[in-house]
PDB file of C-alpha atoms and ligand atoms in Angstrom:
ATOM      1  CA  UNK A   1     -54.128 -35.798 -67.229  1.00  0.00           C
ATOM      2  CA  UNK A   2     -57.863 -34.780 -68.975  1.00  0.00           C
ATOM      3  CA  UNK A   3     -59.032 -31.370 -66.805  1.00  0.00           C
ATOM      4  CA  UNK A   4     -62.158 -34.607 -66.017  1.00  0.00           C
ATOM      5  CA  UNK A   5     -59.840 -36.431 -64.472  1.00  0.00           C
ATOM      6  CA  UNK A   6     -59.046 -34.845 -61.209  1.00  0.00           C
ATOM      7  CA  UNK A   7     -62.128 -33.514 -59.888  1.00  0.00           C
ATOM      8  CA  UNK A   8     -63.753 -37.340 -60.774  1.00  0.00           C
ATOM      9  CA  UNK A   9     -60.830 -38.606 -58.960  1.00  0.00           C
ATOM     10  CA  UNK A  10     -61.081 -36.608 -55.943  1.00  0.00           C
ATOM     11  CA  UNK A  11     -64.796 -36.747 -55.456  1.00  0.00           C
ATOM     12  CA  UNK A  12     -64.314 -40.290 -55.856  1.00  0.00           C
ATOM     13  CA  UNK A  13     -61.879 -40.590 -53.135  1.00  0.00           C
ATOM     14  CA  UNK A  14     -64.589 -38.517 -51.086  1.00  0.00           C
ATOM     15  CA  UNK A  15     -67.441 -39.695 -51.816  1.00  0.00           C
ATOM     16  CA  UNK A  16     -67.278 -43.596 -52.574  1.00  0.00           C
ATOM     17  CA  UNK A  17     -69.517 -45.881 -51.165  1.00  0.00           C
ATOM     18  CA  UNK A  18     -67.996 -48.484 -49.004  1.00  0.00           C
ATOM     19  CA  UNK A  19     -69.604 -51.582 -50.949  1.00  0.00           C
ATOM     20  CA  UNK A  20     -68.258 -55.250 -50.291  1.00  0.00           C
ATOM     21  CA  UNK A  21     -66.657 -55.829 -53.522  1.00  0.00           C
ATOM     22  CA  UNK A  22     -65.036 -52.945 -53.178  1.00  0.00           C
ATOM     23  CA  UNK A  23     -62.764 -53.497 -50.424  1.00  0.00           C
ATOM     24  CA  UNK A  24     -58.870 -54.150 -50.503  1.00  0.00           C
ATOM     25  CA  UNK A  25     -59.710 -57.691 -49.291  1.00  0.00           C
ATOM     26  CA  UNK A  26     -62.103 -58.480 -51.703  1.00  0.00           C
ATOM     27  CA  UNK A  27     -61.433 -61.161 -54.043  1.00  0.00           C
ATOM     28  CA  UNK A  28     -61.940 -61.644 -58.021  1.00  0.00           C
ATOM     29  CA  UNK A  29     -64.615 -63.911 -57.188  1.00  0.00           C
ATOM     30  CA  UNK A  30     -66.971 -61.703 -55.049  1.00  0.00           C
ATOM     31  CA  UNK A  31     -66.092 -58.609 -57.601  1.00  0.00           C
ATOM     32  CA  UNK A  32     -67.486 -61.315 -60.790  1.00  0.00           C
ATOM     33  CA  UNK A  33     -70.707 -62.176 -58.268  1.00  0.00           C
ATOM     34  CA  UNK A  34     -71.479 -58.793 -57.756  1.00  0.00           C
ATOM     35  CA  UNK A  35     -71.136 -57.568 -61.100  1.00  0.00           C
ATOM     36  CA  UNK A  36     -73.718 -60.582 -62.107  1.00  0.00           C
ATOM     37  CA  UNK A  37     -76.266 -59.429 -59.535  1.00  0.00           C
ATOM     38  CA  UNK A  38     -75.783 -55.763 -60.428  1.00  0.00           C
ATOM     39  CA  UNK A  39     -76.605 -56.035 -64.050  1.00  0.00           C
ATOM     40  CA  UNK A  40     -80.093 -55.221 -63.730  1.00  0.00           C
ATOM     41  CA  UNK A  41     -80.527 -54.979 -60.003  1.00  0.00           C
ATOM     42  CA  UNK A  42     -79.879 -51.926 -57.847  1.00  0.00           C
ATOM     43  CA  UNK A  43     -76.942 -51.716 -55.297  1.00  0.00           C
ATOM     44  CA  UNK A  44     -79.375 -52.021 -52.069  1.00  0.00           C
ATOM     45  CA  UNK A  45     -81.569 -55.036 -53.333  1.00  0.00           C
ATOM     46  CA  UNK A  46     -78.105 -56.832 -54.048  1.00  0.00           C
ATOM     47  CA  UNK A  47     -76.029 -56.247 -50.928  1.00  0.00           C
ATOM     48  CA  UNK A  48     -77.946 -58.736 -48.776  1.00  0.00           C
ATOM     49  CA  UNK A  49     -77.541 -61.188 -51.244  1.00  0.00           C
ATOM     50  CA  UNK A  50     -74.035 -61.015 -52.196  1.00  0.00           C
ATOM     51  CA  UNK A  51     -73.356 -61.169 -49.108  1.00  0.00           C
ATOM     52  CA  UNK A  52     -75.175 -64.007 -48.313  1.00  0.00           C
ATOM     53  CA  UNK A  53     -73.709 -65.684 -51.170  1.00  0.00           C
ATOM     54  CA  UNK A  54     -70.023 -65.199 -50.529  1.00  0.00           C
ATOM     55  CA  UNK A  55     -70.700 -66.795 -46.799  1.00  0.00           C
ATOM     56  CA  UNK A  56     -71.877 -69.835 -48.499  1.00  0.00           C
ATOM     57  CA  UNK A  57     -69.976 -70.041 -51.544  1.00  0.00           C
ATOM     58  CA  UNK A  58     -66.434 -67.742 -50.896  1.00  0.00           C
ATOM     59  CA  UNK A  59     -64.885 -69.595 -54.063  1.00  0.00           C
ATOM     60  CA  UNK A  60     -66.108 -70.672 -57.370  1.00  0.00           C
ATOM     61  CA  UNK A  61     -65.154 -74.299 -56.284  1.00  0.00           C
ATOM     62  CA  UNK A  62     -67.645 -74.151 -53.225  1.00  0.00           C
ATOM     63  CA  UNK A  63     -70.171 -72.891 -55.514  1.00  0.00           C
ATOM     64  CA  UNK A  64     -69.654 -75.637 -58.544  1.00  0.00           C
ATOM     65  CA  UNK A  65     -69.777 -78.751 -56.013  1.00  0.00           C
ATOM     66  CA  UNK A  66     -73.757 -77.723 -55.730  1.00  0.00           C
ATOM     67  CA  UNK A  67     -76.374 -78.374 -58.029  1.00  0.00           C
ATOM     68  CA  UNK A  68     -77.548 -75.144 -60.586  1.00  0.00           C
ATOM     69  CA  UNK A  69     -80.741 -75.144 -58.464  1.00  0.00           C
ATOM     70  CA  UNK A  70     -79.518 -73.813 -55.084  1.00  0.00           C
ATOM     71  CA  UNK A  71     -77.930 -70.756 -56.998  1.00  0.00           C
ATOM     72  CA  UNK A  72     -81.528 -70.390 -58.838  1.00  0.00           C
ATOM     73  CA  UNK A  73     -82.465 -70.845 -55.181  1.00  0.00           C
ATOM     74  CA  UNK A  74     -80.252 -68.753 -53.341  1.00  0.00           C
ATOM     75  CA  UNK A  75     -80.511 -65.851 -56.112  1.00  0.00           C
ATOM     76  CA  UNK A  76     -84.109 -64.804 -53.879  1.00  0.00           C
ATOM     77  CA  UNK A  77     -85.543 -62.243 -55.814  1.00  0.00           C
ATOM     78  CA  UNK A  78     -82.822 -60.070 -57.797  1.00  0.00           C
ATOM     79  CA  UNK A  79     -84.759 -60.793 -60.607  1.00  0.00           C
ATOM     80  CA  UNK A  80     -83.260 -62.663 -64.160  1.00  0.00           C
ATOM     81  CA  UNK A  81     -82.886 -66.047 -62.211  1.00  0.00           C
ATOM     82  CA  UNK A  82     -81.144 -66.959 -65.200  1.00  0.00           C
ATOM     83  CA  UNK A  83     -78.213 -65.290 -63.893  1.00  0.00           C
ATOM     84  CA  UNK A  84     -77.961 -67.659 -61.593  1.00  0.00           C
ATOM     85  CA  UNK A  85     -77.420 -70.452 -63.777  1.00  0.00           C
ATOM     86  CA  UNK A  86     -74.767 -68.401 -65.650  1.00  0.00           C
ATOM     87  CA  UNK A  87     -72.845 -67.717 -62.404  1.00  0.00           C
ATOM     88  CA  UNK A  88     -72.779 -71.386 -61.389  1.00  0.00           C
ATOM     89  CA  UNK A  89     -72.080 -72.313 -64.711  1.00  0.00           C
ATOM     90  CA  UNK A  90     -68.653 -69.550 -64.704  1.00  0.00           C
ATOM     91  CA  UNK A  91     -68.046 -71.109 -61.094  1.00  0.00           C
ATOM     92  CA  UNK A  92     -68.014 -74.366 -63.193  1.00  0.00           C
ATOM     93  CA  UNK A  93     -65.533 -73.193 -66.074  1.00  0.00           C
ATOM     94  CA  UNK A  94     -63.513 -71.384 -63.614  1.00  0.00           C
ATOM     95  CA  UNK A  95     -62.822 -74.488 -61.623  1.00  0.00           C
ATOM     96  CA  UNK A  96     -62.435 -77.124 -64.959  1.00  0.00           C
ATOM     97  CA  UNK A  97     -60.626 -74.770 -66.799  1.00  0.00           C
ATOM     98  CA  UNK A  98     -58.798 -72.259 -64.837  1.00  0.00           C
ATOM     99  CA  UNK A  99     -57.490 -74.205 -61.491  1.00  0.00           C
ATOM    100  CA  UNK A 100     -60.621 -72.550 -59.730  1.00  0.00           C
ATOM    101  CA  UNK A 101     -59.167 -69.030 -59.748  1.00  0.00           C
ATOM    102  CA  UNK A 102     -61.440 -65.932 -61.191  1.00  0.00           C
ATOM    103  CA  UNK A 103     -58.748 -65.395 -64.707  1.00  0.00           C
ATOM    104  CA  UNK A 104     -57.463 -61.752 -64.730  1.00  0.00           C
ATOM    105  CA  UNK A 105     -57.393 -60.743 -67.847  1.00  0.00           C
ATOM    106  CA  UNK A 106     -60.042 -59.943 -70.487  1.00  0.00           C
ATOM    107  CA  UNK A 107     -59.886 -62.336 -72.632  1.00  0.00           C
ATOM    108  CA  UNK A 108     -60.227 -65.182 -70.620  1.00  0.00           C
ATOM    109  CA  UNK A 109     -62.989 -63.452 -68.782  1.00  0.00           C
ATOM    110  CA  UNK A 110     -64.755 -63.245 -71.725  1.00  0.00           C
ATOM    111  CA  UNK A 111     -64.693 -67.152 -72.474  1.00  0.00           C
ATOM    112  CA  UNK A 112     -66.796 -67.529 -68.904  1.00  0.00           C
ATOM    113  CA  UNK A 113     -70.923 -68.189 -68.814  1.00  0.00           C
ATOM    114  CA  UNK A 114     -72.624 -65.124 -68.423  1.00  0.00           C
ATOM    115  CA  UNK A 115     -70.098 -63.244 -69.210  1.00  0.00           C
ATOM    116  CA  UNK A 116     -70.300 -60.474 -71.847  1.00  0.00           C
ATOM    117  CA  UNK A 117     -67.496 -57.179 -72.544  1.00  0.00           C
ATOM    118  CA  UNK A 118     -69.151 -54.803 -69.970  1.00  0.00           C
ATOM    119  CA  UNK A 119     -68.803 -57.568 -67.808  1.00  0.00           C
ATOM    120  CA  UNK A 120     -65.050 -58.808 -68.630  1.00  0.00           C
ATOM    121  CA  UNK A 121     -63.690 -55.280 -68.307  1.00  0.00           C
ATOM    122  CA  UNK A 122     -65.467 -54.614 -65.790  1.00  0.00           C
ATOM    123  CA  UNK A 123     -64.169 -57.235 -63.499  1.00  0.00           C
ATOM    124  CA  UNK A 124     -60.294 -57.171 -65.503  1.00  0.00           C
ATOM    125  CA  UNK A 125     -60.420 -53.706 -63.739  1.00  0.00           C
ATOM    126  CA  UNK A 126     -62.261 -53.996 -60.419  1.00  0.00           C
ATOM    127  CA  UNK A 127     -60.646 -56.538 -59.580  1.00  0.00           C
ATOM    128  CA  UNK A 128     -57.050 -56.676 -61.369  1.00  0.00           C
ATOM    129  CA  UNK A 129     -55.849 -53.386 -62.014  1.00  0.00           C
ATOM    130  CA  UNK A 130     -56.625 -53.095 -65.486  1.00  0.00           C
ATOM    131  CA  UNK A 131     -56.870 -50.425 -67.963  1.00  0.00           C
ATOM    132  CA  UNK A 132     -60.030 -51.283 -70.165  1.00  0.00           C
ATOM    133  CA  UNK A 133     -63.149 -49.020 -71.500  1.00  0.00           C
ATOM    134  CA  UNK A 134     -66.366 -50.003 -68.926  1.00  0.00           C
ATOM    135  CA  UNK A 135     -69.345 -48.541 -70.214  1.00  0.00           C
ATOM    136  CA  UNK A 136     -72.352 -49.191 -68.189  1.00  0.00           C
ATOM    137  CA  UNK A 137     -75.838 -47.153 -68.342  1.00  0.00           C
ATOM    138  CA  UNK A 138     -74.352 -45.023 -65.238  1.00  0.00           C
ATOM    139  CA  UNK A 139     -71.195 -44.308 -66.975  1.00  0.00           C
ATOM    140  CA  UNK A 140     -72.251 -43.498 -70.571  1.00  0.00           C
ATOM    141  CA  UNK A 141     -75.243 -41.178 -68.866  1.00  0.00           C
ATOM    142  CA  UNK A 142     -72.054 -39.108 -67.190  1.00  0.00           C
ATOM    143  CA  UNK A 143     -70.352 -38.921 -70.805  1.00  0.00           C
ATOM    144  CA  UNK A 144     -73.466 -38.213 -72.781  1.00  0.00           C
ATOM    145  CA  UNK A 145     -74.217 -34.913 -70.522  1.00  0.00           C
ATOM    146  CA  UNK A 146     -70.520 -33.534 -69.578  1.00  0.00           C
ATOM    147  CA  UNK A 147     -69.403 -34.310 -73.053  1.00  0.00           C
ATOM    148  CA  UNK A 148     -71.781 -34.903 -75.464  1.00  0.00           C
ATOM    149  CA  UNK A 149     -74.071 -32.038 -73.858  1.00  0.00           C
ATOM    150  CA  UNK A 150     -77.446 -34.220 -74.330  1.00  0.00           C
ATOM    151  CA  UNK A 151     -79.366 -35.520 -71.077  1.00  0.00           C
ATOM    152  CA  UNK A 152     -78.934 -39.382 -72.200  1.00  0.00           C
ATOM    153  CA  UNK A 153     -77.340 -41.640 -74.647  1.00  0.00           C
ATOM    154  CA  UNK A 154     -79.025 -43.705 -76.985  1.00  0.00           C
ATOM    155  CA  UNK A 155     -80.219 -47.360 -76.131  1.00  0.00           C
ATOM    156  CA  UNK A 156     -77.186 -48.975 -77.080  1.00  0.00           C
ATOM    157  CA  UNK A 157     -73.480 -48.343 -77.060  1.00  0.00           C
ATOM    158  CA  UNK A 158     -72.256 -46.541 -80.672  1.00  0.00           C
ATOM    159  CA  UNK A 159     -68.573 -46.498 -81.638  1.00  0.00           C
ATOM    160  CA  UNK A 160     -68.685 -43.129 -81.267  1.00  0.00           C
ATOM    161  CA  UNK A 161     -68.832 -43.601 -77.777  1.00  0.00           C
ATOM    162  CA  UNK A 162     -66.810 -45.944 -77.252  1.00  0.00           C
ATOM    163  CA  UNK A 163     -63.836 -44.371 -78.260  1.00  0.00           C
ATOM    164  CA  UNK A 164     -65.285 -41.166 -76.766  1.00  0.00           C
ATOM    165  CA  UNK A 165     -64.515 -43.615 -73.177  1.00  0.00           C
ATOM    166  CA  UNK A 166     -61.520 -44.756 -74.707  1.00  0.00           C
ATOM    167  CA  UNK A 167     -60.101 -41.303 -75.133  1.00  0.00           C
ATOM    168  CA  UNK A 168     -60.968 -40.406 -71.715  1.00  0.00           C
ATOM    169  CA  UNK A 169     -58.711 -43.491 -69.809  1.00  0.00           C
ATOM    170  CA  UNK A 170     -55.669 -42.493 -67.719  1.00  0.00           C
ATOM    171  CA  UNK A 171     -53.024 -43.704 -69.303  1.00  0.00           C
ATOM    172  CA  UNK A 172     -51.657 -46.379 -66.288  1.00  0.00           C
ATOM    173  CA  UNK A 173     -53.385 -49.380 -65.697  1.00  0.00           C
ATOM    174  CA  UNK A 174     -54.155 -48.133 -61.188  1.00  0.00           C
ATOM    175  CA  UNK A 175     -55.307 -44.991 -62.222  1.00  0.00           C
ATOM    176  CA  UNK A 176     -57.405 -45.681 -65.797  1.00  0.00           C
ATOM    177  CA  UNK A 177     -58.886 -48.659 -63.102  1.00  0.00           C
ATOM    178  CA  UNK A 178     -59.921 -46.158 -60.349  1.00  0.00           C
ATOM    179  CA  UNK A 179     -61.513 -43.710 -63.167  1.00  0.00           C
ATOM    180  CA  UNK A 180     -63.520 -46.328 -64.174  1.00  0.00           C
ATOM    181  CA  UNK A 181     -65.339 -46.728 -60.950  1.00  0.00           C
ATOM    182  CA  UNK A 182     -64.868 -43.258 -60.363  1.00  0.00           C
ATOM    183  CA  UNK A 183     -67.470 -42.388 -63.179  1.00  0.00           C
ATOM    184  CA  UNK A 184     -69.668 -45.227 -62.380  1.00  0.00           C
ATOM    185  CA  UNK A 185     -70.204 -43.653 -58.672  1.00  0.00           C
ATOM    186  CA  UNK A 186     -70.425 -39.990 -59.914  1.00  0.00           C
ATOM    187  CA  UNK A 187     -73.958 -41.577 -62.281  1.00  0.00           C
ATOM    188  CA  UNK A 188     -75.107 -43.754 -59.928  1.00  0.00           C
ATOM    189  CA  UNK A 189     -74.897 -40.881 -56.805  1.00  0.00           C
ATOM    190  CA  UNK A 190     -75.087 -37.249 -58.377  1.00  0.00           C
ATOM    191  CA  UNK A 191     -75.529 -37.688 -62.108  1.00  0.00           C
ATOM    192  CA  UNK A 192     -78.614 -39.997 -61.263  1.00  0.00           C
ATOM    193  CA  UNK A 193     -81.304 -40.526 -64.291  1.00  0.00           C
ATOM    194  CA  UNK A 194     -84.229 -38.437 -63.023  1.00  0.00           C
ATOM    195  CA  UNK A 195     -82.696 -36.067 -60.239  1.00  0.00           C
ATOM    196  CA  UNK A 196     -79.016 -34.960 -61.089  1.00  0.00           C
ATOM    197  CA  UNK A 197     -77.673 -33.272 -58.332  1.00  0.00           C
ATOM    198  CA  UNK A 198     -75.542 -30.667 -60.444  1.00  0.00           C
ATOM    199  CA  UNK A 199     -75.064 -28.293 -57.435  1.00  0.00           C
ATOM    200  CA  UNK A 200     -72.585 -31.288 -55.627  1.00  0.00           C
ATOM    201  CA  UNK A 201     -70.907 -32.297 -58.982  1.00  0.00           C
ATOM    202  CA  UNK A 202     -67.305 -31.517 -58.982  1.00  0.00           C
ATOM    203  CA  UNK A 203     -67.523 -31.093 -63.035  1.00  0.00           C
ATOM    204  CA  UNK A 204     -70.352 -29.308 -63.107  1.00  0.00           C
ATOM    205  CA  UNK A 205     -68.321 -26.052 -64.281  1.00  0.00           C
ATOM    206  CA  UNK A 206     -67.047 -28.778 -67.259  1.00  0.00           C
ATOM    207  CA  UNK A 207     -70.646 -30.209 -68.226  1.00  0.00           C
ATOM    208  CA  UNK A 208     -72.191 -29.109 -71.752  1.00  0.00           C
ATOM    209  CA  UNK A 209     -75.380 -30.383 -70.697  1.00  0.00           C
ATOM    210  CA  UNK A 210     -75.577 -28.217 -67.791  1.00  0.00           C
ATOM    211  CA  UNK A 211     -74.029 -25.266 -69.571  1.00  0.00           C
ATOM    212  CA  UNK A 212     -76.636 -25.544 -72.485  1.00  0.00           C
ATOM    213  CA  UNK A 213     -79.311 -25.535 -69.888  1.00  0.00           C
ATOM    214  CA  UNK A 214     -80.506 -28.917 -69.557  1.00  0.00           C
ATOM    215  CA  UNK A 215     -81.808 -29.112 -72.660  1.00  0.00           C
ATOM    216  CA  UNK A 216     -84.852 -32.167 -72.577  1.00  0.00           C
ATOM    217  CA  UNK A 217     -83.971 -35.718 -74.051  1.00  0.00           C
ATOM    218  CA  UNK A 218     -84.710 -35.581 -77.740  1.00  0.00           C
ATOM    219  CA  UNK A 219     -83.637 -38.803 -79.103  1.00  0.00           C
ATOM    220  CA  UNK A 220     -86.153 -41.929 -79.880  1.00  0.00           C
ATOM    221  CA  UNK A 221     -88.088 -43.114 -77.839  1.00  0.00           C
ATOM    222  CA  UNK A 222     -86.672 -45.047 -74.731  1.00  0.00           C
ATOM    223  CA  UNK A 223     -88.487 -48.273 -74.157  1.00  0.00           C
ATOM    224  CA  UNK A 224     -90.121 -48.306 -70.759  1.00  0.00           C
ATOM    225  CA  UNK A 225     -90.407 -52.244 -69.348  1.00  0.00           C
ATOM    226  CA  UNK A 226     -94.128 -52.749 -68.236  1.00  0.00           C
ATOM    227  CA  UNK A 227     -94.736 -55.544 -65.306  1.00  0.00           C
ATOM    228  CA  UNK A 228     -97.801 -56.164 -63.682  1.00  0.00           C
ATOM    229  CA  UNK A 229     -99.342 -59.146 -65.979  1.00  0.00           C
ATOM    230  CA  UNK A 230     -96.306 -59.539 -67.974  1.00  0.00           C
ATOM    231  CA  UNK A 231     -94.886 -62.839 -68.833  1.00  0.00           C
ATOM    232  CA  UNK A 232     -92.012 -61.529 -66.966  1.00  0.00           C
ATOM    233  CA  UNK A 233     -94.503 -61.327 -63.758  1.00  0.00           C
ATOM    234  CA  UNK A 234     -95.852 -64.754 -64.008  1.00  0.00           C
ATOM    235  CA  UNK A 235     -92.340 -66.283 -64.141  1.00  0.00           C
ATOM    236  CA  UNK A 236     -91.493 -64.184 -61.414  1.00  0.00           C
ATOM    237  CA  UNK A 237     -93.971 -65.539 -59.400  1.00  0.00           C
ATOM    238  CA  UNK A 238     -93.616 -69.085 -60.356  1.00  0.00           C
ATOM    239  CA  UNK A 239     -90.091 -69.707 -59.485  1.00  0.00           C
ATOM    240  CA  UNK A 240     -90.993 -67.844 -56.404  1.00  0.00           C
ATOM    241  CA  UNK A 241     -92.518 -70.657 -55.516  1.00  0.00           C
ATOM    242  CA  UNK A 242     -90.188 -73.092 -56.375  1.00  0.00           C
ATOM    243  CA  UNK A 243     -87.688 -71.235 -54.350  1.00  0.00           C
ATOM    244  CA  UNK A 244     -89.167 -70.962 -51.359  1.00  0.00           C
ATOM    245  CA  UNK A 245     -90.599 -74.870 -51.645  1.00  0.00           C
ATOM    246  CA  UNK A 246     -88.816 -77.286 -49.886  1.00  0.00           C
ATOM    247  CA  UNK A 247     -89.178 -79.699 -52.386  1.00  0.00           C
ATOM    248  CA  UNK A 248     -90.938 -80.670 -55.307  1.00  0.00           C
ATOM    249  CA  UNK A 249     -94.440 -78.753 -55.625  1.00  0.00           C
ATOM    250  CA  UNK A 250     -98.104 -80.174 -57.286  1.00  0.00           C
ATOM    251  CA  UNK A 251     -99.034 -78.496 -60.051  1.00  0.00           C
ATOM    252  CA  UNK A 252    -102.036 -76.969 -58.141  1.00  0.00           C
ATOM    253  CA  UNK A 253     -99.786 -74.255 -55.989  1.00  0.00           C
ATOM    254  CA  UNK A 254     -98.297 -73.417 -58.859  1.00  0.00           C
ATOM    255  CA  UNK A 255    -101.690 -73.046 -60.397  1.00  0.00           C
ATOM    256  CA  UNK A 256    -102.842 -70.915 -56.825  1.00  0.00           C
ATOM    257  CA  UNK A 257     -99.904 -68.924 -57.420  1.00  0.00           C
ATOM    258  CA  UNK A 258    -101.048 -67.919 -60.513  1.00  0.00           C
ATOM    259  CA  UNK A 259    -104.724 -68.420 -60.897  1.00  0.00           C
ATOM    260  CA  UNK A 260    -105.679 -65.352 -63.854  1.00  0.00           C
ATOM    261  CA  UNK A 261    -104.346 -67.439 -67.087  1.00  0.00           C
ATOM    262  CA  UNK A 262    -103.914 -70.927 -67.696  1.00  0.00           C
ATOM    263  CA  UNK A 263    -102.098 -70.445 -70.682  1.00  0.00           C
ATOM    264  CA  UNK A 264     -99.490 -67.633 -69.855  1.00  0.00           C
ATOM    265  CA  UNK A 265     -98.291 -70.016 -66.799  1.00  0.00           C
ATOM    266  CA  UNK A 266     -98.691 -72.792 -69.295  1.00  0.00           C
ATOM    267  CA  UNK A 267     -96.362 -70.590 -71.336  1.00  0.00           C
ATOM    268  CA  UNK A 268     -94.228 -69.324 -68.195  1.00  0.00           C
ATOM    269  CA  UNK A 269     -93.715 -72.909 -67.031  1.00  0.00           C
ATOM    270  CA  UNK A 270     -92.207 -74.317 -70.687  1.00  0.00           C
ATOM    271  CA  UNK A 271     -89.936 -71.290 -71.314  1.00  0.00           C
ATOM    272  CA  UNK A 272     -88.782 -71.697 -67.160  1.00  0.00           C
ATOM    273  CA  UNK A 273     -87.892 -75.682 -68.474  1.00  0.00           C
ATOM    274  CA  UNK A 274     -86.491 -74.407 -71.168  1.00  0.00           C
ATOM    275  CA  UNK A 275     -84.068 -71.892 -69.542  1.00  0.00           C
ATOM    276  CA  UNK A 276     -83.116 -75.142 -66.915  1.00  0.00           C
ATOM    277  CA  UNK A 277     -84.746 -72.737 -64.134  1.00  0.00           C
ATOM    278  CA  UNK A 278     -87.194 -75.698 -63.464  1.00  0.00           C
ATOM    279  CA  UNK A 279     -87.639 -79.629 -63.587  1.00  0.00           C
ATOM    280  CA  UNK A 280     -90.850 -81.243 -64.087  1.00  0.00           C
ATOM    281  CA  UNK A 281     -91.633 -85.010 -62.980  1.00  0.00           C
ATOM    282  CA  UNK A 282     -94.630 -86.203 -63.104  1.00  0.00           C
ATOM    283  CA  UNK A 283     -97.823 -83.262 -61.400  1.00  0.00           C
ATOM    284  CA  UNK A 284     -94.939 -81.923 -59.504  1.00  0.00           C
ATOM    285  CA  UNK A 285     -92.131 -79.335 -60.226  1.00  0.00           C
ATOM    286  CA  UNK A 286     -89.046 -78.085 -58.566  1.00  0.00           C
ATOM    287  CA  UNK A 287     -86.010 -76.560 -59.072  1.00  0.00           C
ATOM    288  CA  UNK A 288     -83.185 -78.292 -61.436  1.00  0.00           C
ATOM    289  CA  UNK A 289     -80.945 -81.076 -60.101  1.00  0.00           C
TER     290      UNK A 289
HETATM  291  S1  SF4 B   1     -73.525 -30.888 -63.700  1.00  0.00           S
HETATM  292 FE1  SF4 B   1     -75.246 -31.909 -63.163  1.00  0.00          FE
HETATM  293  S2  SF4 B   1     -75.740 -33.241 -65.398  1.00  0.00           S
HETATM  294 FE2  SF4 B   1     -73.380 -32.393 -65.336  1.00  0.00          FE
HETATM  295  S3  SF4 B   1     -72.467 -33.889 -64.824  1.00  0.00           S
HETATM  296 FE3  SF4 B   1     -72.700 -33.087 -63.044  1.00  0.00          FE
HETATM  297  S4  SF4 B   1     -74.376 -33.880 -62.224  1.00  0.00           S
HETATM  298 FE4  SF4 B   1     -74.505 -34.753 -64.710  1.00  0.00          FE
END
């Protein structure tokens, strides 16, 4: 065993959050839904939407039987609603190509709409107990600090990072799967981006960044996402109106929702249509059928 394994695995056994998609009875579908939702949204906001989603659509077939617009409506305020369309498309693909069962191999998962390397590895690992490198931002930050001795990883995953993560994977499937979720949880709860809780950390004695005195990040500038006044905010407002309406809404309602900039509103509506998130019929707008 690598010296990091035992303390991280023990810490996880003692401190892991009880999340619905981690429970023994959780289905692979629940894990897949959670992974799509968690891609850009914090756990606290995902929890109620995930619960409602699984209640309404407990299987891929249940979701695939409904219009994609219902998935967009149920996505609520999680943001980046194209993920709802992808999840719906994944449900359809699971029904058509896998008999309604979420496939258990990384390669098959990777063929599903909206499923990239990270999600395929995460579902294969968390739902099916397979041995895979699962690199999300939390894992990358922990490894950057503990092993590389830097505060934060670079903006995109490097070959060296992937090789490092692979070299740290425990040999057997079950321990590797627990290790993957345990490192992720350590990053989410203790080794956080802004305020790492080194005093409570099970690998503080092994951490290179801590040993070096927590030197500040010295890499290239990191992207920060603006929000106010952006197309993202405008799209979010418009989508909220469409989601919350019982049926199509007149263009004037959308104008009232984003009155500041007509050109921006028109542009955003066009992109919502081209993304498949909205549809227009005459002067009215609604969710896709
Ligand atoms: S000692 Fe601090 S910086 Fe190092 S892994 Fe633990 S929480 Fe993160």
